[in-house]
Short mmCIF file of C-alpha atoms and ligand atoms in Angstrom, two decimals:
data_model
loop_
_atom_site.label_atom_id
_atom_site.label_comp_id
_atom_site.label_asym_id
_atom_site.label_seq_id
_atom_site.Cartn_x
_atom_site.Cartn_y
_atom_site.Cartn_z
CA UNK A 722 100.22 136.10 166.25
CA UNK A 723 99.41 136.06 162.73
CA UNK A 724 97.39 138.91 161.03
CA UNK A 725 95.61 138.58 157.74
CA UNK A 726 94.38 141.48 156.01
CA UNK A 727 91.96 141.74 153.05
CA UNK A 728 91.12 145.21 151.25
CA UNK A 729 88.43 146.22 148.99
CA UNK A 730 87.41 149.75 147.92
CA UNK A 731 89.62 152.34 146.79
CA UNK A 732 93.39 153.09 146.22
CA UNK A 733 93.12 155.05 149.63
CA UNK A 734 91.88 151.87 151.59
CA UNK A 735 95.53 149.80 149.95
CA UNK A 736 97.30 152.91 150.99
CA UNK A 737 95.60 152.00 154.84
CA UNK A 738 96.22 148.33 154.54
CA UNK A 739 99.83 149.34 154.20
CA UNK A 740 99.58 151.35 157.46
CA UNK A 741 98.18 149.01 159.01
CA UNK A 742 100.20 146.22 157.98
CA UNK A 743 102.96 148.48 159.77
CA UNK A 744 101.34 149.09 163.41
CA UNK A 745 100.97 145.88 163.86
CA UNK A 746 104.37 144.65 162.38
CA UNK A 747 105.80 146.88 164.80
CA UNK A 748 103.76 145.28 167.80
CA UNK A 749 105.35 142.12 166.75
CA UNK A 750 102.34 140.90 164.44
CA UNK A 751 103.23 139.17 161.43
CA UNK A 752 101.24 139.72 158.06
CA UNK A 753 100.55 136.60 156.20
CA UNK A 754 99.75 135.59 152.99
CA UNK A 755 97.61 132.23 153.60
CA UNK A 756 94.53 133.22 155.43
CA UNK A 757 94.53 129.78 156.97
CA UNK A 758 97.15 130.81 159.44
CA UNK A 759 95.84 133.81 160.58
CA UNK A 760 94.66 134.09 164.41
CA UNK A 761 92.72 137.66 162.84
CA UNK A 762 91.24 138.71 159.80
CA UNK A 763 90.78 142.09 159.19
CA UNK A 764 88.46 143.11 156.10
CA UNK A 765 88.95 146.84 155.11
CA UNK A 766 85.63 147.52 154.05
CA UNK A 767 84.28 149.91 151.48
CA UNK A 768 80.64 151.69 151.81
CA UNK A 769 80.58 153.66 148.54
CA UNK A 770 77.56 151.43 146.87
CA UNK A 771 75.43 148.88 148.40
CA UNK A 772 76.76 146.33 146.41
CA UNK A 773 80.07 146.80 147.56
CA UNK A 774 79.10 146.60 150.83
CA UNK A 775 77.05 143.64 149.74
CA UNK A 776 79.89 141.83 148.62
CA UNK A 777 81.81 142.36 151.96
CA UNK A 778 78.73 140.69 154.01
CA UNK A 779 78.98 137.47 151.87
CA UNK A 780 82.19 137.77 152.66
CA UNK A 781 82.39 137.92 156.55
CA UNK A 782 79.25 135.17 156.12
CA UNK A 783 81.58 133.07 154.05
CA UNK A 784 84.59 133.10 156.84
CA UNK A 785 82.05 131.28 159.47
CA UNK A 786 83.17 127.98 157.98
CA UNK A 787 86.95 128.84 158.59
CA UNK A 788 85.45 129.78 162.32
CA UNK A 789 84.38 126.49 163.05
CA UNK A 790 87.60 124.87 161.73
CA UNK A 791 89.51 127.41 163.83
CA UNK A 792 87.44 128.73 167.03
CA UNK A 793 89.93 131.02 168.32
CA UNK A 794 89.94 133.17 165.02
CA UNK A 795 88.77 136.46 165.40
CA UNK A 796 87.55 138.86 162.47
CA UNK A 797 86.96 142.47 162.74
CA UNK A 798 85.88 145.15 160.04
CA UNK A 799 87.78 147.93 159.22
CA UNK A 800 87.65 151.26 156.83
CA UNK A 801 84.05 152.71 155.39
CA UNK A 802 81.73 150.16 156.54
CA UNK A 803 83.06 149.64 159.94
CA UNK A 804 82.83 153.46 160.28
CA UNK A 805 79.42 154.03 158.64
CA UNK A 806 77.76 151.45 160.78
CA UNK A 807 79.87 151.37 163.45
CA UNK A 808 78.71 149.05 166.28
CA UNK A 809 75.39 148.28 164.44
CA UNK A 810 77.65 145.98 162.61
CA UNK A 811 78.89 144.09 165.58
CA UNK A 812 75.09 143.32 166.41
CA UNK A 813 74.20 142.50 162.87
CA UNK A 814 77.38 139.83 162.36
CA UNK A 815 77.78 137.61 165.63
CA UNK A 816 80.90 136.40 164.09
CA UNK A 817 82.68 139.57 164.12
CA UNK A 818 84.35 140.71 167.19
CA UNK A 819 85.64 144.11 166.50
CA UNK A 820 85.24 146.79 164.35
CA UNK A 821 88.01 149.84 163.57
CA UNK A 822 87.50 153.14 161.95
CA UNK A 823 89.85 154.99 159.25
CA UNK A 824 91.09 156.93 161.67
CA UNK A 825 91.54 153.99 164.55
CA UNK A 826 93.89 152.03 163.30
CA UNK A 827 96.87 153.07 165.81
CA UNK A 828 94.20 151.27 168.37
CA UNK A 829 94.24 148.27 166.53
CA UNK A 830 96.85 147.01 169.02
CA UNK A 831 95.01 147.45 172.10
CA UNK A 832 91.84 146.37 170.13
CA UNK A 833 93.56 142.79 169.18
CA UNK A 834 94.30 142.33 172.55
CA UNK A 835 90.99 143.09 173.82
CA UNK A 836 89.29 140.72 171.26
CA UNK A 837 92.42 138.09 171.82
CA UNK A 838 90.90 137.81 175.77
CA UNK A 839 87.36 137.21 174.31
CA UNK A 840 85.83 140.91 174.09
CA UNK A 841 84.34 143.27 171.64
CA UNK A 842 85.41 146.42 170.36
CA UNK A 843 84.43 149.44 168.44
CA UNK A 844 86.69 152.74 168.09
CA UNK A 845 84.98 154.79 164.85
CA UNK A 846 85.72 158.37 166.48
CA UNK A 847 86.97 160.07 163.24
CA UNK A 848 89.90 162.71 163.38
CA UNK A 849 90.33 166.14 162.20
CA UNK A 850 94.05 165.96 162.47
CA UNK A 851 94.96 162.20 162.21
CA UNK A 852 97.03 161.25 158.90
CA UNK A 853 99.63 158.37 160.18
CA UNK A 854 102.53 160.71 158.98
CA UNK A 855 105.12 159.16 160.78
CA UNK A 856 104.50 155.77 159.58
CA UNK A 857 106.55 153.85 156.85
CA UNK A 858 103.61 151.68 155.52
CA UNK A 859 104.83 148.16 154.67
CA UNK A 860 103.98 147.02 150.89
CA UNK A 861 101.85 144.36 151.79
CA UNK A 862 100.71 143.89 147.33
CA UNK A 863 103.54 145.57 146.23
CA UNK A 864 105.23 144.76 142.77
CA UNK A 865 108.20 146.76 143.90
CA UNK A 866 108.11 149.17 140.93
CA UNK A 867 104.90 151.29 141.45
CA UNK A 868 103.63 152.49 144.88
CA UNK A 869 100.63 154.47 146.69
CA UNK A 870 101.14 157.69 148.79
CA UNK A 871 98.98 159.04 150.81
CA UNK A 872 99.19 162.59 150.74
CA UNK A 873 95.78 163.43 152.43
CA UNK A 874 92.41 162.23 154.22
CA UNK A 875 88.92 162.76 154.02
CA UNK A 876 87.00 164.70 152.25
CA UNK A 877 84.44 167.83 152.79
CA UNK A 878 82.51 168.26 149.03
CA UNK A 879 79.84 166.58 150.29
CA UNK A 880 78.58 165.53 146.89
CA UNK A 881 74.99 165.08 147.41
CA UNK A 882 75.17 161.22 146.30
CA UNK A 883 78.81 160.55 148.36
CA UNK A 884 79.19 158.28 151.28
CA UNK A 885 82.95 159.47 151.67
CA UNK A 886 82.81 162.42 153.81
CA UNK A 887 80.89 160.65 156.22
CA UNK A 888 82.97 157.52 156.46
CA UNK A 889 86.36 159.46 156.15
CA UNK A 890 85.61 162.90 158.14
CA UNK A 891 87.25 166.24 157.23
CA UNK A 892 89.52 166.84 154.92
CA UNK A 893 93.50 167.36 156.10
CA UNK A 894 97.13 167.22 154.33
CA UNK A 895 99.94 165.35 155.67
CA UNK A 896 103.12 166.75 156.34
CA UNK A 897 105.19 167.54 153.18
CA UNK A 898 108.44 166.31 154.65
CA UNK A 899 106.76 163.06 155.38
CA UNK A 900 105.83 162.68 151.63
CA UNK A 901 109.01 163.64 150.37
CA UNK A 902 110.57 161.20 152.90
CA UNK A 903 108.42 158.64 151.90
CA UNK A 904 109.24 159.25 148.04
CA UNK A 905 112.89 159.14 148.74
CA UNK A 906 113.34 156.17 150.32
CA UNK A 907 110.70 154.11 148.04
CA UNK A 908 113.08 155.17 145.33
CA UNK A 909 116.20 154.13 147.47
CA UNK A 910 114.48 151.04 147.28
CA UNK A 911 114.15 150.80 144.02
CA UNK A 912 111.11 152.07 142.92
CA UNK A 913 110.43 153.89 139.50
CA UNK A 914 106.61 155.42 140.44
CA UNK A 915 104.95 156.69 143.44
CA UNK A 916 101.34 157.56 143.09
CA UNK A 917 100.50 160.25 145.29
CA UNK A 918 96.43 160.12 146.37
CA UNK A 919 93.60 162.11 147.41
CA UNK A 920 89.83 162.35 147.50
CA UNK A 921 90.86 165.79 145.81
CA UNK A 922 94.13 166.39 145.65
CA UNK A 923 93.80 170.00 143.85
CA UNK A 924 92.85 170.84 147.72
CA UNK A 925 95.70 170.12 149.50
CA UNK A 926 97.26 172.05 151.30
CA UNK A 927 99.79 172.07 154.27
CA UNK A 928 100.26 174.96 156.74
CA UNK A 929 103.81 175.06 158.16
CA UNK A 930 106.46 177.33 158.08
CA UNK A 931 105.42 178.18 154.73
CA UNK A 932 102.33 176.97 152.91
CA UNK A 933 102.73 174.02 151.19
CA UNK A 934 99.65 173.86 147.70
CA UNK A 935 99.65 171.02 145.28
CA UNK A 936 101.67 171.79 142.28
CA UNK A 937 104.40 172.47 144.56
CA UNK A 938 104.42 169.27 146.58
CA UNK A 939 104.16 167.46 143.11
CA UNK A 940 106.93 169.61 141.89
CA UNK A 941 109.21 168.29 144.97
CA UNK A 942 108.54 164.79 144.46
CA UNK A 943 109.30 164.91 140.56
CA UNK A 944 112.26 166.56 141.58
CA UNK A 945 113.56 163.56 143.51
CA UNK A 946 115.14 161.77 140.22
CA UNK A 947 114.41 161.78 136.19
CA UNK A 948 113.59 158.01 136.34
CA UNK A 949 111.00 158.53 139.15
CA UNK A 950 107.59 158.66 137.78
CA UNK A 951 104.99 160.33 139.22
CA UNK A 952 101.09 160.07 139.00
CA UNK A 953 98.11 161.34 141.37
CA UNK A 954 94.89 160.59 141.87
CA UNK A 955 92.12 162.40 142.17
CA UNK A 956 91.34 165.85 140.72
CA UNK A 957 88.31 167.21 141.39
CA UNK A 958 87.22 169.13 138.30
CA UNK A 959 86.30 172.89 140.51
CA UNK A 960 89.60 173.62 141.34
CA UNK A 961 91.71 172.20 138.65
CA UNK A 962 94.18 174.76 138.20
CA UNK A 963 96.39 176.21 134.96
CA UNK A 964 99.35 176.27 137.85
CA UNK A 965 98.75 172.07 138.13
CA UNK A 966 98.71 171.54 134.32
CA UNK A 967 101.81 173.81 133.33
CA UNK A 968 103.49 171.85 136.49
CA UNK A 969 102.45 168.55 135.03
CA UNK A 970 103.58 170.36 131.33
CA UNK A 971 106.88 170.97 132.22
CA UNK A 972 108.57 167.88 133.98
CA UNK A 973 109.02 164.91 131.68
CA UNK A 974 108.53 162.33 134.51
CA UNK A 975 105.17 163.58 135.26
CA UNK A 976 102.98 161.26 133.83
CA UNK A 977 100.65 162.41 131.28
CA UNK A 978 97.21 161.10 132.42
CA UNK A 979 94.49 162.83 134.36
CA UNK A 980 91.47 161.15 135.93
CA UNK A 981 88.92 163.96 135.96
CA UNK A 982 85.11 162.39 137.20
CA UNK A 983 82.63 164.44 135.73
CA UNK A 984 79.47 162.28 137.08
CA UNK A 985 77.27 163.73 135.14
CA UNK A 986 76.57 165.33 131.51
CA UNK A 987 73.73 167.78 132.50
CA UNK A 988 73.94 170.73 133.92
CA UNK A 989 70.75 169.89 136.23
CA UNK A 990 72.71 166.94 137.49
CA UNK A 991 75.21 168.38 138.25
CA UNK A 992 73.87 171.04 140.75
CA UNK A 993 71.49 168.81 142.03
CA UNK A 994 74.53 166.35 142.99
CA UNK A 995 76.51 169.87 144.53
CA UNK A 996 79.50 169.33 142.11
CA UNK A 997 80.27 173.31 141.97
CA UNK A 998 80.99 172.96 138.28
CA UNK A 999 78.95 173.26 135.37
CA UNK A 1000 79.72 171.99 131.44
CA UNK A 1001 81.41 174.67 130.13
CA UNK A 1002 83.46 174.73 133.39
CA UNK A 1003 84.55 171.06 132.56
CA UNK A 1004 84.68 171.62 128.72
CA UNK A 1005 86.74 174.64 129.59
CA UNK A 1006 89.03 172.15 131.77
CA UNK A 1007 89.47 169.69 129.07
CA UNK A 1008 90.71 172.23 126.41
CA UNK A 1009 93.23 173.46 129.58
CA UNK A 1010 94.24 169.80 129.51
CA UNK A 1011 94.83 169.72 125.60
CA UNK A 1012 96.22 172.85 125.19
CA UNK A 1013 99.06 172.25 128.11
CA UNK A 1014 99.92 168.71 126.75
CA UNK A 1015 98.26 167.38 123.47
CA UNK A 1016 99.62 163.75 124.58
CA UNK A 1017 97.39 163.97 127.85
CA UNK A 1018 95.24 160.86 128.52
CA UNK A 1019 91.70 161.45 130.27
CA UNK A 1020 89.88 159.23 132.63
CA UNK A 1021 86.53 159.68 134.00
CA UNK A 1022 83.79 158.37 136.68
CA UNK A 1023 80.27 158.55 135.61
CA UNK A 1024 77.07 157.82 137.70
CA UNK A 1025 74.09 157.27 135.83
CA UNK A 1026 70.39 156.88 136.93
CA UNK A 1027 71.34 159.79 140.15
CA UNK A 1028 67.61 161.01 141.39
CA UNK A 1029 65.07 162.33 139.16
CA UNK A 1030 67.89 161.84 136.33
CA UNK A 1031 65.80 161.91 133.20
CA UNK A 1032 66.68 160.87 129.30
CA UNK A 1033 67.39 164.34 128.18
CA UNK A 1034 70.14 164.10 131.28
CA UNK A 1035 71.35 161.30 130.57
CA UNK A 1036 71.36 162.00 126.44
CA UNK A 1037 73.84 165.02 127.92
CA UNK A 1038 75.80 162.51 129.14
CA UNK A 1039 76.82 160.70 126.45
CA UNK A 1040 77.21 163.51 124.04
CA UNK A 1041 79.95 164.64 126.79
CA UNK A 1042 81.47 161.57 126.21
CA UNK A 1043 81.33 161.65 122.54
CA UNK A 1044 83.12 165.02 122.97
CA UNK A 1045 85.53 164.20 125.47
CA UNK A 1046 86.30 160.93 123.87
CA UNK A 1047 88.29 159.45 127.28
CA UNK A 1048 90.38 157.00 127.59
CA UNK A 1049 88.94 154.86 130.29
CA UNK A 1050 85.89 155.68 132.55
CA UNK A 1051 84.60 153.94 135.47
CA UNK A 1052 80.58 153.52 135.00
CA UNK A 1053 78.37 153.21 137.91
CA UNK A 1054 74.75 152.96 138.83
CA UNK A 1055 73.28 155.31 141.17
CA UNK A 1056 73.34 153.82 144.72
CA UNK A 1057 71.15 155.77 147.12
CA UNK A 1058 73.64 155.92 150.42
CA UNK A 1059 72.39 156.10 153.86
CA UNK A 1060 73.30 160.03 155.36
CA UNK A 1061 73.89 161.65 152.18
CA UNK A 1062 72.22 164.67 151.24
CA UNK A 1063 70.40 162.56 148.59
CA UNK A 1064 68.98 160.45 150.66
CA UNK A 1065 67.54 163.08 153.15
CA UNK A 1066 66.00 164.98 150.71
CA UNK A 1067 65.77 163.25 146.92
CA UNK A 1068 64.26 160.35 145.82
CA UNK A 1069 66.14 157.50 144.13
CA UNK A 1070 63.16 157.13 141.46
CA UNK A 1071 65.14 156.68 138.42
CA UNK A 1072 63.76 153.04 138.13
CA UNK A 1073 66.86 149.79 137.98
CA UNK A 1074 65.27 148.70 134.44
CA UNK A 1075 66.20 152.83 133.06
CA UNK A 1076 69.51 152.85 135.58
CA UNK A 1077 70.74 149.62 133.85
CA UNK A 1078 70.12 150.84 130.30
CA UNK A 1079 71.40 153.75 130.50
CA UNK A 1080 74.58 152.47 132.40
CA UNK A 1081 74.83 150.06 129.32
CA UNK A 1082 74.69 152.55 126.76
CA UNK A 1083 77.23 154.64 128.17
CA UNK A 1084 79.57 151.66 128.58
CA UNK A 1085 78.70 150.47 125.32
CA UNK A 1086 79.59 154.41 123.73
CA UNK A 1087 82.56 154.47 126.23
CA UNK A 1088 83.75 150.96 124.97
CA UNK A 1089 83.56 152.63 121.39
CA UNK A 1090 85.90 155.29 122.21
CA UNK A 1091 88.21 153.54 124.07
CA UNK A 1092 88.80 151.40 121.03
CA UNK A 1093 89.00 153.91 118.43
CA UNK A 1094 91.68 155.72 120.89
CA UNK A 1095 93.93 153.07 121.09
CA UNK A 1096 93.75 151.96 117.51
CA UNK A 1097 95.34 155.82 116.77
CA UNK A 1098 97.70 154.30 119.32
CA UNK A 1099 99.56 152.08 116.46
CA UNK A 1100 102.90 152.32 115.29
CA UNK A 1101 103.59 154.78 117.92
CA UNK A 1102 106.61 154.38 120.30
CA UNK A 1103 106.20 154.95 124.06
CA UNK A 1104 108.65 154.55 126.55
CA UNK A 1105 106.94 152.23 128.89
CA UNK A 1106 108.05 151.27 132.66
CA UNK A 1107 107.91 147.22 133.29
CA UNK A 1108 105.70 146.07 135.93
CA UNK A 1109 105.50 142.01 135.71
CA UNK A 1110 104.93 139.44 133.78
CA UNK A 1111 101.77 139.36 131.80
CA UNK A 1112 98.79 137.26 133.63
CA UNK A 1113 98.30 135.71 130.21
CA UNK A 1114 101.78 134.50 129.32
CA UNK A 1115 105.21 134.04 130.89
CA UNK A 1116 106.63 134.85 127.63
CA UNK A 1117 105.17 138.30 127.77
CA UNK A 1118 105.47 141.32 130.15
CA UNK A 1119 103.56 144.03 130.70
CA UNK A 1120 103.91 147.89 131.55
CA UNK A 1121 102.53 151.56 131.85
CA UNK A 1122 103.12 154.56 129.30
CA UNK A 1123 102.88 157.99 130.71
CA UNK A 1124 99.32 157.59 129.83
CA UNK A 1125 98.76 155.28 131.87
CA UNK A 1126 97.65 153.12 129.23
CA UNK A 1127 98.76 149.33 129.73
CA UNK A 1128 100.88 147.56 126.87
CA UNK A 1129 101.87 144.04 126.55
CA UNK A 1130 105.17 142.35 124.81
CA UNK A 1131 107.34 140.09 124.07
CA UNK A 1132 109.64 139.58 127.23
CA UNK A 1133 112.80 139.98 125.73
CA UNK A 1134 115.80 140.80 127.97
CA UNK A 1135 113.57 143.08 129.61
CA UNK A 1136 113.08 142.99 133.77
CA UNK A 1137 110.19 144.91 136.10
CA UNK A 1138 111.30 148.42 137.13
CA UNK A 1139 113.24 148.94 133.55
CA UNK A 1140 112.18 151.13 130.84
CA UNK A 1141 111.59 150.26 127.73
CA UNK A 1142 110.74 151.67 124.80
CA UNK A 1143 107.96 149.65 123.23
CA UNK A 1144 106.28 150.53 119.78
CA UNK A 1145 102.56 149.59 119.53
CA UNK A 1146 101.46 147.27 117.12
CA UNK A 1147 97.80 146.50 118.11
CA UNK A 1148 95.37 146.81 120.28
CA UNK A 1149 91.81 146.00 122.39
CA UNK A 1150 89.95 148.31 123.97
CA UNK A 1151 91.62 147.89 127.31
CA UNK A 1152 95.15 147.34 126.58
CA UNK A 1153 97.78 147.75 123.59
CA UNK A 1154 100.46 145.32 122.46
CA UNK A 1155 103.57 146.40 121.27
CA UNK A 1156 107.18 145.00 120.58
CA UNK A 1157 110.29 146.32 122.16
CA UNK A 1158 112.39 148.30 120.22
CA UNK A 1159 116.21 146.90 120.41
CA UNK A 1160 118.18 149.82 118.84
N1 SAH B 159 86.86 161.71 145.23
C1 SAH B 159 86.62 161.21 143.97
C2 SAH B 159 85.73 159.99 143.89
C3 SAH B 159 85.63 159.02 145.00
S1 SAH B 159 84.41 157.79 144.91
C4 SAH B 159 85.94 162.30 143.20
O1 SAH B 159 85.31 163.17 143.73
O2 SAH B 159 86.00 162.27 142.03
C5 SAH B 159 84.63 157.08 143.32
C6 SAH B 159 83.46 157.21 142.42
O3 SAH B 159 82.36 156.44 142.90
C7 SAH B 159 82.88 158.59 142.28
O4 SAH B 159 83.62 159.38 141.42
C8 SAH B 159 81.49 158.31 141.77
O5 SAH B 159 81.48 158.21 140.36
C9 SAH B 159 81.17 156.95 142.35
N2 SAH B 159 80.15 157.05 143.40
C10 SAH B 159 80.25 157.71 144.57
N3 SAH B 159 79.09 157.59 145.26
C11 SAH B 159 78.26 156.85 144.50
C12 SAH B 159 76.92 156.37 144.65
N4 SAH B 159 76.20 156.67 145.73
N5 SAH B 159 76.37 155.60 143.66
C13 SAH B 159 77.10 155.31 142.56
N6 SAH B 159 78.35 155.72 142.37
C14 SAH B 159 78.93 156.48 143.31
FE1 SF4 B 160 82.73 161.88 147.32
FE2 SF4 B 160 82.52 164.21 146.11
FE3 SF4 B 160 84.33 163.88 148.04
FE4 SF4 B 160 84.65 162.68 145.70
S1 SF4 B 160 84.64 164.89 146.07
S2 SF4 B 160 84.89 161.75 147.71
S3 SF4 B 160 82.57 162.18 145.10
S4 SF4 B 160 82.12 163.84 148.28
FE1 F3S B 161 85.14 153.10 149.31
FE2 F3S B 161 85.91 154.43 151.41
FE3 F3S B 161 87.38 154.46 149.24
S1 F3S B 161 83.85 154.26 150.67
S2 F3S B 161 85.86 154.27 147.63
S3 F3S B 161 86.96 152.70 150.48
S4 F3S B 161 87.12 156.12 150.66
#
């Protein structure tokens, strides 16, 4: 039987694709490609805005027409949706027949053959303990150089605005062993970067025989070999720590990025959305950052338009920016989300008109930045691990720096997986170009 799986959402939902892709590969399923000769389609869903879930419904609509060219094709829902609406979604989409939780998916076997026989199903129970540590998950969009690890689940901040710690349960740490097991044998395979991810990874923590924190575990995996590079994702600004930064400081292949969301510029915002920081407390973290490692890029996520945001708010947003000057940011619009403390007890009465504008300006200011960053970027040299070819010319390849920043250049001799050391000679605001140094 032939599974097709499509994923949406965040890094964490690839990471579950991958398990996935591997509990059924050991049942004897086999992951395709070509969605036309799948017998199931699985959609790992993601709830964080309504237009992402949005999207997804077109989606499963869209798949009707493949239905009536193939009856016996079954679809089911997995990840945020499937567990924020659970088996309200089954009554809402009559072409669905099953629907699987983040913490389900080692039922998906007993679920396929349910649905194979002509039932429904629904398992959403989340876990307090679950974290598939002793599966190998199978690369399913790999490019063979860089790859995801999931180091822990869930997520308890419950930032007032945040569908996740409904739709992924408590927070919990995987094994240590498991990670470092993991690691090793991506780079036995021939991997150069493992990404290890988190709602928050600055909170994990693993109680064995001794307790495992953060740095540590980060420590461990760097230490696996020089040419492994390492990245994580995501820090949540409270408990970023001087231990993490002098960690990150003091082991070369330890990339040199950090994506710190701030959400908000104003202080008022800020409580309001239960972020347990204030301004100065993220000010104070960026100098931290700077001070550690002058080289360090900065990412962000922003919200704008979150309930009873006003312009004085939002004006303390973009001066942040203007002082933090990041790299990249990821802009949204305030989504009010079903459960959340938000929408229990604020109202979502910034109007779309003010959300929009003020979304635009920020992208407009962050756009800006971006640009001016990357044109300091020229005729410096970074060492820069190939990926793949670049999507706008054979000719060309592109790669990472430390920073995380992409470059693009002139293929050379160069393969993905090497390093190379590129020198940038120009630049967008999204990506530099360079040209391979040859001595
Ligand atoms: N755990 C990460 C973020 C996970 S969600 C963290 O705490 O930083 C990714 C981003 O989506 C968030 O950082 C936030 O900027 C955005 N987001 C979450 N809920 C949202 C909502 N209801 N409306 C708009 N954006 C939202
Ligand atoms: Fe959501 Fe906040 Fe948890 Fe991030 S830290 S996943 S924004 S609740
Ligand atoms: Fe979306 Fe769930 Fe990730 S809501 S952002 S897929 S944790």
């Amino acid at each position: 039987m032939n599974v097709y799986i499509e994923t949406y959402g965040c890094q964490m939902n690839f990471a579950d694709s991958d398990v996935i892709g591997a509990i059924l590969g050991k049942e004897g399923y086999s992951i395709v490609n070509d969605i036309a000769t799948a017998d199931y389609v699985m959609i790992n869903t993601c709830a964080i805005r309504d237009n992402a879930e949005q999207r997804i419904r077109h989606r499963v609509h869209d798949l009707k027409a493949l239905q009536r060219k193939k009856p016996s094709l079954r679809i089911g829902v997995l990840g945020c949706m499937a567990e924020r609406l659970k088996t309200q979604l089954l009554a809402e989409e009559d072409n669905i027949s099953f629907v699987a939780g983040p913490d389900s998916y080692r039922s998906l076997p007993q679920i396929l053959r349910k649905v194979g026989q002509g039932g429904k199903a629904a398992e959403t129970e989340l876990s307090t303990t679950e974290t598939y540590d002793d599966i190998q998950p199978v690369r399913l969009n790999g490019n063979g150089v860089s790859a995801y690890i999931s180091i822990m689940r869930g997520c308890q901040n419950f930032c007032a605005y945040c569908v996740v710690p409904y739709t992924r349960g408590r927070e919990r740490s995987r094994n240590p062993e498991t990670v470092m097991a993991e690691a090793r044998s991506l780079y036995d395979e021939g991997y150069k970067e493992v990404v290890l991810l988190g709602q928050n990874v600055n909170s994990y923590r693993y109680e064995g025989a001794e307790a495992m924190s953060f740095p540590r575990l980060l420590e461990s995996v760097a230490a696996i070999a020089p040419d492994l590079r390492v990245r994580y994702a995501t820090s949540h600004p409270k408990d970023l720590s001087d231990d993490l930064l002098r960690v990150m400081a003091d082991h070369d292949n330890i990339c040199k990025s950090i994506h710190l969301p701030v959400q908000s510029g104003s202080d008022r915002m800020l409580k309001l959305m239960n972020r347990h920081y204030d301004r100065a407390w993220y000010l104070d973290r960026i100098d931290a950052i700077r001070r550690y490692m002058p080289d360090c890029s900065i990412t962000t996520d922003i919200i704008a338009g979150f309930c009873t945001e006003t312009e004085e708010d939002h004006q303390a947003t973009l001066d942040l920016f203007r002082r933090v000057r990041y790299d990249y940011a990821f802009m949204f619009k305030f989504s009010m989300r079903p459960d959340t403390y938000a929408a229990k007890h604020l109202s979502d009465d910034v109007p779309d008109e003010v959300k929009t504008r003020r979304l635009e300006e920020i992208i407009a200011l962050q756009g800006q930045i971006a640009l001016e960053n990357n044109q300091k970027e020229i005729g410096r040299t970074y060492e820069v691990l190939v990926e793949g070819v670049s999507h706008r010319s054979d000719s060309q390849l592109f790669g990472r720096n430390s920073q995380n920043k992409v470059l693009v250049f002139d293929r050379h001799e160069a393969k993905p997986g090497q390093y190379v050391r590129v020198k940038v000679t120009g630049c967008t605001a999204a990506t530099l170009k360079g040209e391979i140094e040859t001595s």
